[in-house]
Short mmCIF file of C-alpha atoms in Angstrom, two decimals:
data_model
loop_
_atom_site.label_atom_id
_atom_site.label_comp_id
_atom_site.label_asym_id
_atom_site.label_seq_id
_atom_site.Cartn_x
_atom_site.Cartn_y
_atom_site.Cartn_z
CA MET A 1 42.95 -4.00 -11.75
CA PRO A 2 41.20 -0.72 -12.64
CA PRO A 3 37.79 -0.09 -11.05
CA LYS A 4 34.80 -1.29 -13.04
CA LEU A 5 32.95 1.56 -14.71
CA CYS A 6 29.19 2.11 -14.59
CA ALA A 7 27.38 0.08 -17.26
CA LEU A 8 25.19 3.09 -18.09
CA CYS A 9 27.33 6.23 -18.04
CA SER A 10 30.76 4.53 -18.54
CA THR A 11 32.45 7.32 -16.57
CA ALA A 12 31.81 6.91 -12.84
CA ARG A 13 32.87 3.92 -10.79
CA ALA A 14 30.24 1.18 -10.44
CA ILE A 15 29.37 0.64 -6.77
CA ILE A 16 25.92 -1.00 -7.04
CA ARG A 17 24.79 -4.27 -8.59
CA ARG A 18 21.07 -4.02 -9.25
CA PRO A 19 19.24 -7.05 -7.82
CA LYS A 20 16.59 -6.65 -10.50
CA THR A 21 18.86 -6.70 -13.58
CA GLY A 22 22.35 -7.59 -12.36
CA GLN A 23 23.75 -4.38 -13.89
CA GLN A 24 26.74 -2.79 -12.15
CA ILE A 25 26.15 0.95 -12.05
CA CYS A 26 27.16 4.10 -10.18
CA LYS A 27 25.05 5.69 -7.47
CA ASP A 28 23.75 8.59 -9.57
CA CYS A 29 22.68 6.31 -12.41
CA PHE A 30 20.96 4.00 -9.93
CA PHE A 31 18.94 6.94 -8.59
CA TRP A 32 18.02 7.97 -12.12
CA VAL A 33 16.98 4.55 -13.45
CA PHE A 34 15.03 3.72 -10.29
CA GLU A 35 13.11 7.00 -10.41
CA THR A 36 12.60 6.74 -14.16
CA GLU A 37 11.18 3.22 -13.88
CA ILE A 38 8.63 4.44 -11.32
CA HIS A 39 7.78 7.40 -13.58
CA ASN A 40 7.30 5.05 -16.53
CA THR A 41 5.05 2.80 -14.43
CA ILE A 42 2.92 5.82 -13.47
CA THR A 43 2.61 7.17 -16.99
CA HIS A 44 2.10 3.80 -18.67
CA ALA A 45 -0.74 2.94 -16.27
CA GLN A 46 -2.10 6.52 -16.50
CA LEU A 47 -2.52 6.62 -12.72
CA PHE A 48 -3.08 10.35 -12.26
CA ARG A 49 -4.57 13.45 -13.82
CA PRO A 50 -3.33 17.01 -13.28
CA GLY A 51 -5.10 18.51 -10.28
CA ASP A 52 -5.57 15.19 -8.45
CA ARG A 53 -5.34 15.25 -4.67
CA VAL A 54 -3.29 12.19 -3.70
CA ALA A 55 -2.88 10.67 -0.24
CA ILE A 56 0.34 8.72 0.32
CA GLY A 57 -0.14 5.86 2.77
CA ALA A 58 2.69 6.62 5.21
CA SER A 59 3.74 4.14 7.89
CA GLY A 60 7.26 5.43 8.46
CA GLY A 61 8.78 2.26 6.99
CA LYS A 62 11.16 2.06 4.07
CA ASP A 63 8.54 1.51 1.36
CA SER A 64 6.21 4.35 2.30
CA THR A 65 9.09 6.74 3.05
CA VAL A 66 10.69 6.11 -0.32
CA LEU A 67 7.26 6.40 -1.94
CA ALA A 68 6.68 9.82 -0.35
CA TYR A 69 10.13 11.00 -1.46
CA ILE A 70 9.68 9.62 -4.99
CA MET A 71 6.18 11.04 -5.41
CA LYS A 72 7.34 14.50 -4.39
CA THR A 73 10.44 14.25 -6.59
CA LEU A 74 8.56 13.10 -9.71
CA ASN A 75 5.69 15.52 -9.10
CA ASP A 76 8.20 18.40 -9.15
CA ARG A 77 10.42 17.03 -11.94
CA TYR A 78 7.71 16.10 -14.42
CA GLN A 79 5.10 18.65 -13.36
CA TYR A 80 2.38 16.12 -12.58
CA GLY A 81 0.30 18.88 -11.00
CA LEU A 82 -0.67 16.73 -7.99
CA GLU A 83 -1.53 17.92 -4.49
CA LEU A 84 0.14 15.45 -2.13
CA PHE A 85 -0.72 14.48 1.45
CA LEU A 86 0.67 12.00 3.97
CA LEU A 87 -1.94 9.70 5.52
CA SER A 88 -0.98 7.51 8.47
CA ILE A 89 -3.00 4.90 10.34
CA ASP A 90 -2.24 4.40 14.04
CA GLU A 91 -3.12 0.79 14.81
CA GLY A 92 -2.30 1.23 18.49
CA ILE A 93 0.79 -0.97 18.87
CA LYS A 94 3.02 0.31 21.67
CA GLY A 95 6.73 0.11 20.97
CA TYR A 96 6.14 -0.08 17.23
CA ARG A 97 3.53 2.20 15.67
CA ASP A 98 3.95 5.00 18.21
CA ASP A 99 7.67 5.08 17.38
CA SER A 100 7.20 4.82 13.60
CA LEU A 101 4.71 7.72 13.64
CA GLU A 102 7.48 9.94 14.99
CA THR A 103 9.35 9.17 11.76
CA VAL A 104 6.27 10.13 9.72
CA LYS A 105 6.03 13.41 11.61
CA ARG A 106 9.65 14.16 10.70
CA ASN A 107 8.88 13.27 7.05
CA GLU A 108 6.03 15.78 7.17
CA VAL A 109 8.59 18.50 7.87
CA GLN A 110 11.31 17.13 5.58
CA TYR A 111 9.06 16.85 2.53
CA GLY A 112 6.73 19.74 3.30
CA LEU A 113 3.60 17.58 2.94
CA PRO A 114 0.48 17.88 5.14
CA LEU A 115 -0.07 14.90 7.48
CA LYS A 116 -3.32 13.26 8.63
CA ILE A 117 -3.26 10.55 11.33
CA LEU A 118 -6.31 8.36 11.99
CA SER A 119 -6.26 5.79 14.80
CA TYR A 120 -8.05 2.47 15.24
CA ASP A 121 -9.06 3.65 18.70
CA GLU A 122 -10.73 6.74 17.24
CA LEU A 123 -12.50 4.83 14.47
CA TYR A 124 -13.25 1.41 15.99
CA GLY A 125 -12.82 1.93 19.73
CA TRP A 126 -10.16 -0.81 19.76
CA THR A 127 -6.38 -0.80 19.46
CA MET A 128 -4.39 -3.71 18.05
CA ASP A 129 -2.83 -4.29 21.47
CA ARG A 130 -6.31 -4.82 22.93
CA ILE A 131 -7.37 -6.98 19.97
CA VAL A 132 -4.33 -9.24 20.40
CA GLU A 133 -5.20 -9.63 24.07
CA LYS A 134 -8.58 -10.99 22.96
CA VAL A 135 -7.71 -13.07 19.89
CA GLY A 136 -4.07 -14.01 20.44
CA ARG A 137 -1.48 -13.92 17.68
CA LYS A 138 -2.99 -16.44 15.29
CA ASN A 139 -5.58 -14.25 13.55
CA ASN A 140 -4.54 -10.75 14.61
CA CYS A 141 -3.28 -9.83 11.11
CA THR A 142 -6.76 -10.51 9.72
CA PHE A 143 -8.22 -7.83 12.00
CA CYS A 144 -5.39 -5.41 11.28
CA GLY A 145 -5.53 -5.79 7.51
CA VAL A 146 -9.32 -5.35 7.29
CA PHE A 147 -9.36 -2.42 9.71
CA ARG A 148 -6.39 -0.69 8.05
CA ARG A 149 -7.88 -0.86 4.58
CA GLN A 150 -11.12 0.78 5.65
CA ALA A 151 -9.26 3.28 7.86
CA LEU A 152 -7.20 4.39 4.85
CA ASP A 153 -10.35 5.03 2.83
CA ARG A 154 -11.94 6.92 5.70
CA GLY A 155 -8.82 9.00 6.32
CA ALA A 156 -8.61 9.79 2.61
CA ALA A 157 -12.30 10.74 2.56
CA SER A 158 -11.69 13.20 5.40
CA LEU A 159 -8.92 14.80 3.32
CA GLY A 160 -11.16 14.97 0.25
CA VAL A 161 -8.61 13.20 -1.93
CA ASP A 162 -9.12 11.53 -5.31
CA HIS A 163 -6.51 8.84 -4.95
CA ILE A 164 -4.53 6.77 -2.41
CA VAL A 165 -1.06 5.44 -3.25
CA THR A 166 0.59 2.75 -1.16
CA GLY A 167 4.13 1.41 -0.99
CA HIS A 168 3.33 -2.17 -1.97
CA ASN A 169 6.33 -3.40 -3.97
CA ALA A 170 6.94 -6.27 -6.39
CA ASP A 171 7.88 -8.64 -3.56
CA ASP A 172 4.61 -7.87 -1.73
CA ILE A 173 2.51 -8.52 -4.82
CA ALA A 174 4.34 -11.76 -5.68
CA GLU A 175 3.83 -12.92 -2.07
CA THR A 176 0.10 -12.18 -2.38
CA VAL A 177 -0.13 -14.22 -5.59
CA LEU A 178 1.54 -17.16 -3.84
CA MET A 179 -0.70 -16.79 -0.78
CA ASN A 180 -3.86 -16.81 -2.88
CA ILE A 181 -2.69 -19.91 -4.72
CA MET A 182 -1.73 -21.71 -1.50
CA ARG A 183 -5.10 -20.85 0.06
CA GLY A 184 -6.99 -21.81 -3.09
CA ASP A 185 -8.41 -18.29 -3.34
CA ILE A 186 -8.20 -18.13 -7.12
CA ALA A 187 -10.92 -15.48 -7.36
CA ARG A 188 -8.56 -12.91 -5.82
CA LEU A 189 -5.82 -13.48 -8.38
CA GLY A 190 -7.54 -11.23 -10.89
CA ARG A 191 -7.39 -8.32 -8.44
CA CYS A 192 -4.20 -8.75 -6.45
CA THR A 193 -1.93 -7.98 -9.43
CA GLN A 194 -3.84 -4.91 -10.57
CA ILE A 195 -1.80 -1.72 -10.25
CA CYS A 196 -4.94 0.31 -9.64
CA THR A 197 -8.26 -0.65 -8.08
CA GLN A 198 -11.45 1.27 -7.52
CA GLY A 199 -15.01 0.32 -6.76
CA GLU A 200 -18.00 2.55 -7.27
CA ASP A 201 -17.99 3.37 -3.58
CA THR A 202 -14.29 3.32 -2.73
CA ILE A 203 -11.47 5.74 -3.41
CA ARG A 204 -9.08 4.97 -6.27
CA ARG A 205 -6.00 3.16 -4.94
CA SER A 206 -2.76 2.32 -6.74
CA LYS A 207 0.72 0.85 -6.30
CA PRO A 208 3.43 2.86 -8.14
CA PHE A 209 6.05 0.39 -6.82
CA LYS A 210 4.34 -2.61 -8.45
CA TYR A 211 7.49 -3.57 -10.39
CA ALA A 212 10.09 -2.24 -7.88
CA TYR A 213 12.09 -4.86 -5.99
CA GLU A 214 12.21 -4.54 -2.20
CA LYS A 215 16.01 -4.79 -2.23
CA GLU A 216 16.29 -1.82 -4.57
CA ILE A 217 13.92 0.23 -2.40
CA VAL A 218 16.17 -0.50 0.57
CA MET A 219 19.26 0.48 -1.46
CA TYR A 220 17.60 3.70 -2.60
CA ALA A 221 16.66 4.64 0.97
CA TYR A 222 20.18 3.83 2.19
CA PHE A 223 22.10 5.77 -0.45
CA LYS A 224 19.67 8.71 -0.28
CA LYS A 225 20.03 8.66 3.52
CA LEU A 226 16.25 8.85 3.95
CA ASP A 227 14.75 8.95 7.44
CA TYR A 228 12.71 5.78 7.95
CA PHE A 229 11.73 3.32 10.68
CA SER A 230 13.18 -0.15 10.17
CA THR A 231 11.70 -2.23 12.99
CA GLU A 232 9.26 -4.98 11.98
CA CYS A 233 5.77 -5.10 13.50
CA ILE A 234 5.93 -7.06 16.76
CA TYR A 235 2.88 -9.11 15.73
CA SER A 236 3.83 -9.93 12.13
CA PRO A 237 6.31 -12.83 12.66
CA ASP A 238 3.34 -15.13 13.22
CA ALA A 239 1.53 -14.01 10.06
CA TYR A 240 0.75 -16.50 7.28
CA ARG A 241 2.42 -14.15 4.79
CA GLY A 242 5.78 -15.04 6.34
CA HIS A 243 5.63 -18.52 4.80
CA ALA A 244 5.05 -17.08 1.32
CA ARG A 245 7.87 -14.57 1.89
CA ALA A 246 10.37 -17.26 2.88
CA PHE A 247 9.41 -19.34 -0.16
CA LEU A 248 9.74 -16.33 -2.46
CA LYS A 249 13.23 -15.49 -1.13
CA ASP A 250 14.37 -19.03 -1.91
CA LEU A 251 13.02 -18.70 -5.44
CA GLU A 252 14.67 -15.30 -5.89
CA ALA A 253 18.03 -16.67 -4.77
CA ALA A 254 17.88 -19.28 -7.52
CA ARG A 255 16.31 -17.01 -10.14
CA PRO A 256 16.18 -13.21 -9.54
CA SER A 257 13.46 -12.75 -12.15
CA ALA A 258 11.11 -15.04 -10.18
CA ILE A 259 9.42 -12.05 -8.52
CA ILE A 260 8.41 -10.39 -11.77
CA ASP A 261 7.63 -13.77 -13.35
CA ILE A 262 5.13 -14.56 -10.58
CA ILE A 263 3.47 -11.16 -11.00
CA HIS A 264 3.12 -11.71 -14.75
CA SER A 265 1.69 -15.17 -14.08
CA GLY A 266 -0.92 -13.65 -11.79
CA GLU A 267 -1.76 -11.05 -14.43
CA ALA A 268 -2.27 -13.80 -17.02
CA PHE A 269 -4.75 -15.82 -14.93
CA GLU A 270 -8.25 -15.92 -16.37
CA VAL A 271 -10.78 -16.65 -13.64
CA ALA A 272 -13.93 -18.55 -14.60
CA ASP A 273 -17.22 -16.78 -13.94
CA GLU A 274 -18.35 -19.42 -11.45
CA VAL A 275 -15.43 -18.70 -9.08
CA LYS A 276 -15.63 -14.93 -9.22
CA LYS A 277 -16.67 -13.14 -6.05
CA LYS A 278 -20.18 -11.77 -5.69
CA LEU A 279 -20.77 -8.26 -6.90
CA PRO A 280 -20.01 -5.79 -4.10
CA ARG A 281 -22.71 -3.82 -2.36
CA LEU A 282 -22.86 -1.42 0.57
CA CYS A 283 -22.70 -2.45 4.20
CA LYS A 284 -26.13 -1.95 5.79
CA ARG A 285 -24.52 -0.75 9.01
CA CYS A 286 -21.70 1.62 8.04
CA GLY A 287 -22.17 2.19 4.29
CA TYR A 288 -18.72 0.87 3.29
CA ILE A 289 -18.33 -1.50 0.35
CA ALA A 290 -19.19 -5.11 1.24
CA SER A 291 -19.91 -8.50 -0.32
CA ASN A 292 -22.52 -9.42 2.34
CA ASP A 293 -25.07 -7.45 4.37
CA LEU A 294 -22.21 -6.32 6.64
CA CYS A 295 -18.68 -5.41 5.61
CA LYS A 296 -15.84 -7.44 7.07
CA ALA A 297 -14.81 -4.63 9.41
CA CYS A 298 -18.30 -4.37 10.95
CA THR A 299 -18.42 -8.17 11.29
CA LEU A 300 -15.06 -8.30 13.06
CA LEU A 301 -15.90 -5.35 15.28
CA GLU A 302 -19.21 -6.92 16.31
CA GLY A 303 -17.37 -10.10 17.25
CA LEU A 304 -15.01 -8.10 19.45
CA GLU A 305 -17.86 -6.22 21.09
CA ARG A 306 -19.76 -9.47 21.77
CA GLY A 307 -16.66 -11.06 23.29
CA ALA A 308 -16.57 -13.68 20.53
CA PRO A 309 -13.96 -12.35 18.05
CA SER A 310 -13.56 -15.67 16.24
CA LEU A 311 -17.12 -15.48 14.87
CA GLY A 312 -16.18 -12.75 12.40
CA ILE A 313 -13.30 -14.87 11.08
CA LYS A 314 -14.87 -18.31 10.88
CA ASP A 315 -18.32 -17.53 9.49
CA ARG A 316 -19.03 -14.02 8.30
CA THR A 317 -22.29 -15.12 6.67
CA ARG A 318 -23.85 -15.42 10.14
CA ALA A 319 -23.58 -11.68 10.65
CA SER A 320 -26.72 -9.67 10.03
CA ALA A 321 -27.53 -5.98 10.07
CA GLU A 322 -29.79 -6.28 13.12
CA ASP A 323 -29.69 -3.55 15.75
CA LEU A 324 -26.95 -3.86 18.36
CA PRO A 325 -27.10 -2.98 22.06
CA ASP A 326 -26.52 0.72 22.66
CA HIS A 327 -23.22 0.13 24.45
CA PHE A 328 -21.70 -1.67 21.44
CA ARG A 329 -19.28 0.39 19.40
CA THR A 330 -20.11 0.67 15.69
CA ILE A 331 -18.23 2.24 12.79
CA PRO A 332 -19.42 5.70 11.62
CA GLN A 333 -21.20 5.99 8.28
CA PHE A 334 -18.85 6.12 5.30
CA HIS A 335 -19.38 8.80 2.66
CA MET A 336 -17.38 9.21 -0.52
CA PRO A 337 -15.63 12.60 -0.50
CA ASP A 338 -16.74 15.49 -2.68
CA THR A 339 -13.38 16.46 -4.16
CA SER A 340 -14.63 19.20 -6.45
CA GLN A 341 -14.60 21.86 -3.72
CA HIS A 342 -10.97 21.12 -2.83
CA LYS A 343 -9.41 21.45 -6.27
CA THR A 344 -6.54 23.93 -6.33
CA VAL A 345 -5.74 23.09 -9.96
CA ALA A 346 -8.42 22.66 -12.57
CA PRO A 347 -8.73 18.90 -13.04
CA SER A 348 -7.90 17.54 -16.45
CA THR A 349 -9.76 14.75 -18.17
CA THR A 350 -6.45 13.73 -19.77
CA PRO A 351 -4.42 11.23 -17.72
CA LEU A 352 -0.69 11.76 -17.22
CA THR A 353 1.26 9.91 -19.88
CA SER A 354 4.76 10.33 -21.25
CA ASP A 355 3.25 12.36 -24.12
CA THR A 356 1.28 14.78 -21.95
CA LEU A 357 4.03 15.59 -19.44
CA ALA A 358 6.75 18.20 -19.63
CA THR A 359 10.00 16.78 -20.98
CA THR A 360 12.43 19.17 -19.28
CA ALA A 361 14.04 16.54 -17.08
CA THR A 362 17.44 15.35 -18.26
CA SER A 363 19.62 12.39 -17.36
CA PRO A 364 22.47 13.03 -14.89
CA SER A 365 24.85 11.40 -17.30
#
């Protein structure tokens, strides 16, 4: 039996079956369609403007490594006019993050992108290893998620960037939709499926991989022979997200479109006014965006400093902006960056769309 030809170019041998569509295609066509889909996502959502300084959240894992490679590739191919940076957060997890950061440092050289590393220890005075010693493994991901989000904003502010991009893929977003439904947190459904979010006092953040399947990201990294760190966080197996992930994998096995279907369902939710979250304000202690007097990071950090870490998880409304003892560690004041002085390309008021970009790129077939 002759080899099956690529469904797209009809010349090369098909060696890949796309999990997302079921198409059997050759390696070169897979690279092209995967990159083009990300480009179309970026231009359709008008994520960037020429001259933007963009920080790529880089953990050394497959998603962020592929994101860094793709962003550099598309920026060069379609002349986005972006200034790209790698931004890594060191949570302080021995045997995991210290090793993965070595991968990020190699990516810095491989892709020729400047790298900024900000650690929990530097910002909060605590590492995740120390936090887990205090709280155990039941709620450690709550601390890590809250601290990492603010650390990304603070690292980006120090770089003077306009925009943060993260490697959250379609599987991640579908898992988040399921988690919010299972926890009854319907108010978050309106935000968790947004490709781009920005508050008045936070840096613009987006997910170019919103519609990219995790399996295809892994295939892309494998066939491109990208340098990434593949070990899972030693604390994540106990995370609540794991239950949503296992459920989603079962759904995907029965119906591959389930991932995108769940995302579209989340996008279609209309949340009643009475269940919407309170309007955000600024933390009275550190100046970061918050929904109460103190932001969640300050609340959690105060709990750690007081030796009662569970207080910040169980009842954040008890926290107040009262003065703390001098020996307590607090988070430095947050200030939005002034990006105007860093511009190397005159910023455009016109977002990047398929109509405004150069059309010199051609298909490999």
